[in-house]
mmCIF file of C-alpha atoms in Angstrom:
data_model
loop_
_atom_site.group_PDB
_atom_site.id
_atom_site.type_symbol
_atom_site.label_atom_id
_atom_site.label_comp_id
_atom_site.label_asym_id
_atom_site.label_seq_id
_atom_site.Cartn_x
_atom_site.Cartn_y
_atom_site.Cartn_z
ATOM 1 C CA GLY T 1 125.770 75.331 76.954
ATOM 2 C CA LEU T 2 128.320 78.072 77.172
ATOM 3 C CA LEU T 3 131.952 77.119 77.579
ATOM 4 C CA SER T 4 133.998 79.956 79.008
ATOM 5 C CA THR T 5 137.652 79.975 78.013
ATOM 6 C CA ASN T 6 138.621 82.212 80.912
ATOM 7 C CA LYS T 7 141.933 81.566 82.693
ATOM 8 C CA GLY T 8 143.749 79.503 80.025
ATOM 9 C CA GLY T 9 141.511 76.456 79.606
ATOM 10 C CA ASN T 10 144.093 74.356 77.744
ATOM 11 C CA ASP T 11 145.925 73.645 81.006
ATOM 12 C CA VAL T 12 142.860 72.648 83.040
ATOM 13 C CA LYS T 13 143.492 69.516 85.089
ATOM 14 C CA TYR T 14 140.238 69.107 87.031
ATOM 15 C CA ALA T 15 136.547 69.491 86.182
ATOM 16 C CA ILE T 16 134.043 69.782 89.024
ATOM 17 C CA THR T 17 130.329 69.154 88.452
ATOM 18 C CA GLY T 18 127.900 70.678 90.924
ATOM 19 C CA ALA T 19 130.486 73.368 91.603
ATOM 20 C CA THR T 20 127.987 75.734 93.236
ATOM 21 C CA GLY T 21 126.760 73.112 95.709
ATOM 22 C CA ASN T 22 128.076 72.354 99.181
ATOM 23 C CA ILE T 23 130.567 69.670 98.192
ATOM 24 C CA GLY T 24 131.531 70.810 94.690
ATOM 25 C CA ARG T 25 132.227 74.354 95.887
ATOM 26 C CA LYS T 26 134.478 73.043 98.650
ATOM 27 C CA ILE T 27 136.410 70.747 96.298
ATOM 28 C CA ALA T 28 136.885 73.554 93.764
ATOM 29 C CA GLY T 29 138.028 75.924 96.537
ATOM 30 C CA ILE T 30 140.562 73.429 97.873
ATOM 31 C CA LEU T 31 142.011 72.816 94.401
ATOM 32 C CA LEU T 32 142.111 76.524 93.550
ATOM 33 C CA GLY T 33 143.794 77.186 96.911
ATOM 34 C CA LYS T 34 146.501 74.757 95.825
ATOM 35 C CA GLN T 35 146.918 76.706 92.562
ATOM 36 C CA LYS T 36 145.421 73.883 90.467
ATOM 37 C CA LYS T 37 143.738 74.558 87.128
ATOM 38 C CA VAL T 38 140.024 73.947 87.661
ATOM 39 C CA ARG T 39 136.988 73.939 85.377
ATOM 40 C CA VAL T 40 133.763 74.481 87.323
ATOM 41 C CA ILE T 41 130.494 73.193 85.898
ATOM 42 C CA GLY T 42 127.068 74.500 86.836
ATOM 43 C CA ARG T 43 123.747 75.853 85.602
ATOM 44 C CA SER T 44 124.291 79.484 86.622
ATOM 45 C CA ALA T 45 127.101 81.768 85.450
ATOM 46 C CA GLU T 46 126.208 84.146 88.269
ATOM 47 C CA LYS T 47 126.646 81.462 90.934
ATOM 48 C CA LEU T 48 129.913 80.255 89.349
ATOM 49 C CA GLN T 49 131.364 83.793 89.252
ATOM 50 C CA PRO T 50 133.042 83.679 92.718
ATOM 51 C CA LEU T 51 134.964 80.584 91.600
ATOM 52 C CA VAL T 52 135.893 82.284 88.310
ATOM 53 C CA ASP T 53 137.105 85.273 90.340
ATOM 54 C CA ALA T 54 139.287 82.820 92.296
ATOM 55 C CA GLY T 55 140.853 81.515 89.068
ATOM 56 C CA ALA T 56 138.525 78.813 87.755
ATOM 57 C CA GLU T 57 137.256 78.387 84.225
ATOM 58 C CA ALA T 58 133.450 78.190 84.047
ATOM 59 C CA CYS T 59 131.223 75.925 81.967
ATOM 60 C CA VAL T 60 127.544 76.775 82.121
ATOM 61 C CA GLY T 61 124.991 74.212 81.017
ATOM 62 C CA THR T 62 122.842 71.320 82.111
ATOM 63 C CA MET T 63 123.911 67.879 83.259
ATOM 64 C CA GLU T 64 121.442 66.218 80.874
ATOM 65 C CA ASP T 65 123.314 67.643 77.854
ATOM 66 C CA THR T 66 125.876 65.056 76.733
ATOM 67 C CA THR T 67 127.430 67.385 74.149
ATOM 68 C CA PHE T 68 127.917 70.133 76.732
ATOM 69 C CA LEU T 69 129.435 67.678 79.228
ATOM 70 C CA GLY T 70 131.749 66.298 76.547
ATOM 71 C CA ARG T 71 133.136 69.802 75.992
ATOM 72 C CA ALA T 72 133.298 70.455 79.740
ATOM 73 C CA PHE T 73 135.266 67.229 80.328
ATOM 74 C CA ASP T 74 137.537 67.668 77.292
ATOM 75 C CA LYS T 75 141.280 67.635 78.007
ATOM 76 C CA VAL T 76 140.995 67.292 81.782
ATOM 77 C CA GLU T 77 142.885 64.794 83.892
ATOM 78 C CA ALA T 78 140.160 64.128 86.467
ATOM 79 C CA VAL T 79 136.453 64.833 86.933
ATOM 80 C CA PHE T 80 134.351 65.042 90.093
ATOM 81 C CA THR T 81 130.875 63.824 89.177
ATOM 82 C CA MET T 82 127.591 63.833 90.983
ATOM 83 C CA ILE T 83 123.960 63.759 90.010
ATOM 84 C CA PRO T 84 122.485 67.026 91.243
ATOM 85 C CA PRO T 85 119.242 67.046 93.194
ATOM 86 C CA ASN T 86 116.173 67.944 91.174
ATOM 87 C CA PRO T 87 113.093 68.284 93.390
ATOM 88 C CA ARG T 88 111.054 69.366 90.348
ATOM 89 C CA ALA T 89 111.651 66.155 88.395
ATOM 90 C CA GLU T 90 108.375 64.325 87.805
ATOM 91 C CA ASP T 91 110.227 61.007 87.738
ATOM 92 C CA PHE T 92 113.379 61.316 89.831
ATOM 93 C CA ARG T 93 114.716 57.865 88.840
ATOM 94 C CA PHE T 94 114.349 58.770 85.147
ATOM 95 C CA PHE T 95 116.151 62.061 85.816
ATOM 96 C CA GLN T 96 118.979 60.226 87.622
ATOM 97 C CA ASN T 97 119.346 57.730 84.797
ATOM 98 C CA SER T 98 119.328 60.468 82.151
ATOM 99 C CA VAL T 99 122.017 62.497 83.907
ATOM 100 C CA GLY T 100 124.036 59.375 84.690
ATOM 101 C CA ALA T 101 123.943 58.313 81.045
ATOM 102 C CA ALA T 102 124.991 61.800 79.895
ATOM 103 C CA ILE T 103 127.902 61.848 82.363
ATOM 104 C CA ALA T 104 129.064 58.341 81.411
ATOM 105 C CA THR T 105 128.870 59.030 77.686
ATOM 106 C CA ALA T 106 130.732 62.332 78.038
ATOM 107 C CA LEU T 107 133.458 60.763 80.202
ATOM 108 C CA VAL T 108 134.075 58.087 77.587
ATOM 109 C CA LYS T 109 133.990 60.566 74.704
ATOM 110 C CA ALA T 110 136.453 62.891 76.448
ATOM 111 C CA GLY T 111 138.761 60.014 77.446
ATOM 112 C CA VAL T 112 138.901 61.066 81.088
ATOM 113 C CA SER T 113 141.380 58.893 82.996
ATOM 114 C CA ARG T 114 140.242 59.563 86.587
ATOM 115 C CA VAL T 115 136.775 60.043 88.077
ATOM 116 C CA VAL T 116 135.586 60.781 91.594
ATOM 117 C CA ASN T 117 131.877 59.997 91.777
ATOM 118 C CA LEU T 118 129.735 61.128 94.684
ATOM 119 C CA SER T 119 126.876 58.761 95.363
ATOM 120 C CA SER T 120 124.506 58.575 98.284
ATOM 121 C CA GLN T 121 123.952 54.883 97.591
ATOM 122 C CA GLY T 122 124.668 53.078 100.837
ATOM 123 C CA ALA T 123 124.918 56.323 102.832
ATOM 124 C CA ASN T 124 122.364 54.884 105.245
ATOM 125 C CA LEU T 125 124.696 51.996 106.141
ATOM 126 C CA PRO T 126 126.728 52.230 109.361
ATOM 127 C CA ALA T 127 129.919 50.836 107.756
ATOM 128 C CA GLY T 128 131.431 49.679 104.488
ATOM 129 C CA THR T 129 131.022 52.943 102.605
ATOM 130 C CA GLY T 130 133.360 55.821 101.930
ATOM 131 C CA VAL T 131 136.227 56.054 99.479
ATOM 132 C CA SER T 132 136.896 53.018 97.335
ATOM 133 C CA PHE T 133 139.091 52.659 94.276
ATOM 134 C CA MET T 134 137.945 50.366 91.514
ATOM 135 C CA PRO T 135 138.692 49.608 87.888
ATOM 136 C CA MET T 136 136.002 50.783 85.501
ATOM 137 C CA GLU T 137 134.773 47.245 84.798
ATOM 138 C CA LEU T 138 133.422 47.075 88.362
ATOM 139 C CA VAL T 139 131.457 50.307 88.148
ATOM 140 C CA MET T 140 128.128 48.727 87.320
ATOM 141 C CA SER T 141 128.343 46.168 90.103
ATOM 142 C CA PHE T 142 128.671 48.963 92.657
ATOM 143 C CA SER T 143 126.188 51.572 91.488
ATOM 144 C CA GLY T 144 123.453 52.161 88.973
ATOM 145 C CA SER T 145 124.303 55.871 88.871
ATOM 146 C CA PHE T 146 125.444 55.679 85.273
ATOM 147 C CA GLY T 147 122.388 53.826 83.958
ATOM 148 C CA ALA T 148 122.475 52.103 80.572
ATOM 149 C CA ALA T 149 125.610 53.983 79.517
ATOM 150 C CA GLY T 150 127.512 52.199 82.281
ATOM 151 C CA ALA T 151 128.484 49.329 79.981
ATOM 152 C CA LYS T 152 130.250 51.768 77.668
ATOM 153 C CA LEU T 153 131.874 53.480 80.644
ATOM 154 C CA ALA T 154 132.900 50.141 82.125
ATOM 155 C CA SER T 155 134.894 49.335 78.989
ATOM 156 C CA ALA T 156 136.987 52.506 79.369
ATOM 157 C CA THR T 157 140.444 52.484 80.886
ATOM 158 C CA ALA T 158 139.805 55.056 83.607
ATOM 159 C CA ARG T 159 139.604 54.441 87.355
ATOM 160 C CA ILE T 160 136.760 55.595 89.549
ATOM 161 C CA VAL T 161 136.862 56.684 93.151
ATOM 162 C CA SER T 162 133.442 56.490 94.741
ATOM 163 C CA THR T 163 132.573 58.164 97.993
ATOM 164 C CA ALA T 164 129.537 58.695 100.159
ATOM 165 C CA PRO T 165 128.512 62.270 101.098
ATOM 166 C CA ARG T 166 129.710 62.001 104.696
ATOM 167 C CA GLN T 167 133.352 61.578 103.603
ATOM 168 C CA GLN T 168 135.699 64.317 104.832
ATOM 169 C CA TRP T 169 136.762 66.491 101.866
ATOM 170 C CA GLY T 170 138.999 68.800 103.870
ATOM 171 C CA SER T 171 141.782 66.227 103.940
ATOM 172 C CA MET T 172 142.167 66.081 100.150
#
C-alpha cells in the first residue's frame, strides 16, 4: 500500500481506519476541526482526498495487509479501528477474522497505546453496550473481532475503548 507523507507525518497523533465511511469520516473531520494531526486510512486515494485537503495524511491500502497497517499505525498515539463491510466476501466470518488478525498484529507491532474499536457485536441489545474502557487482557473476553491474533494483542500494554455503532460521535 501507498503511504503518503503529506502534511508532516512525523507528528501524526491519530490514525483512522475506514476514513471514507460514515463514522470514520466524521471522526477524522472532528479531529481535523480541532487542529489534530490525523492519518486517514482507506482503499481509495480519490475518496480520501477531501480529508487530505482538510489537512490529513493519507494511507492507501487494504485492511488485510498487516505490513501496510503496521506502517499506517506507526508512531501514532491512538487508532480508531473497525472491520469494514465486504459484501463480496465469499466467507464473511473468514474475512472478519483475517482483517481482525491483521489489525491486531499491526497494533502490537506499532506499539499503539490507545485503541478505539467499533464493533457491532451486541448492537441488537437494548442496554449494556456503548463505550467501555478495558485493559488489553480483557479484549478477547469481550469480542472475537481480533481473531487468533487477539492473544498477542491482549498481552500488549495498550487500552481499548469499544463502542457500538449507535454511540454519539459528535460529543468527542
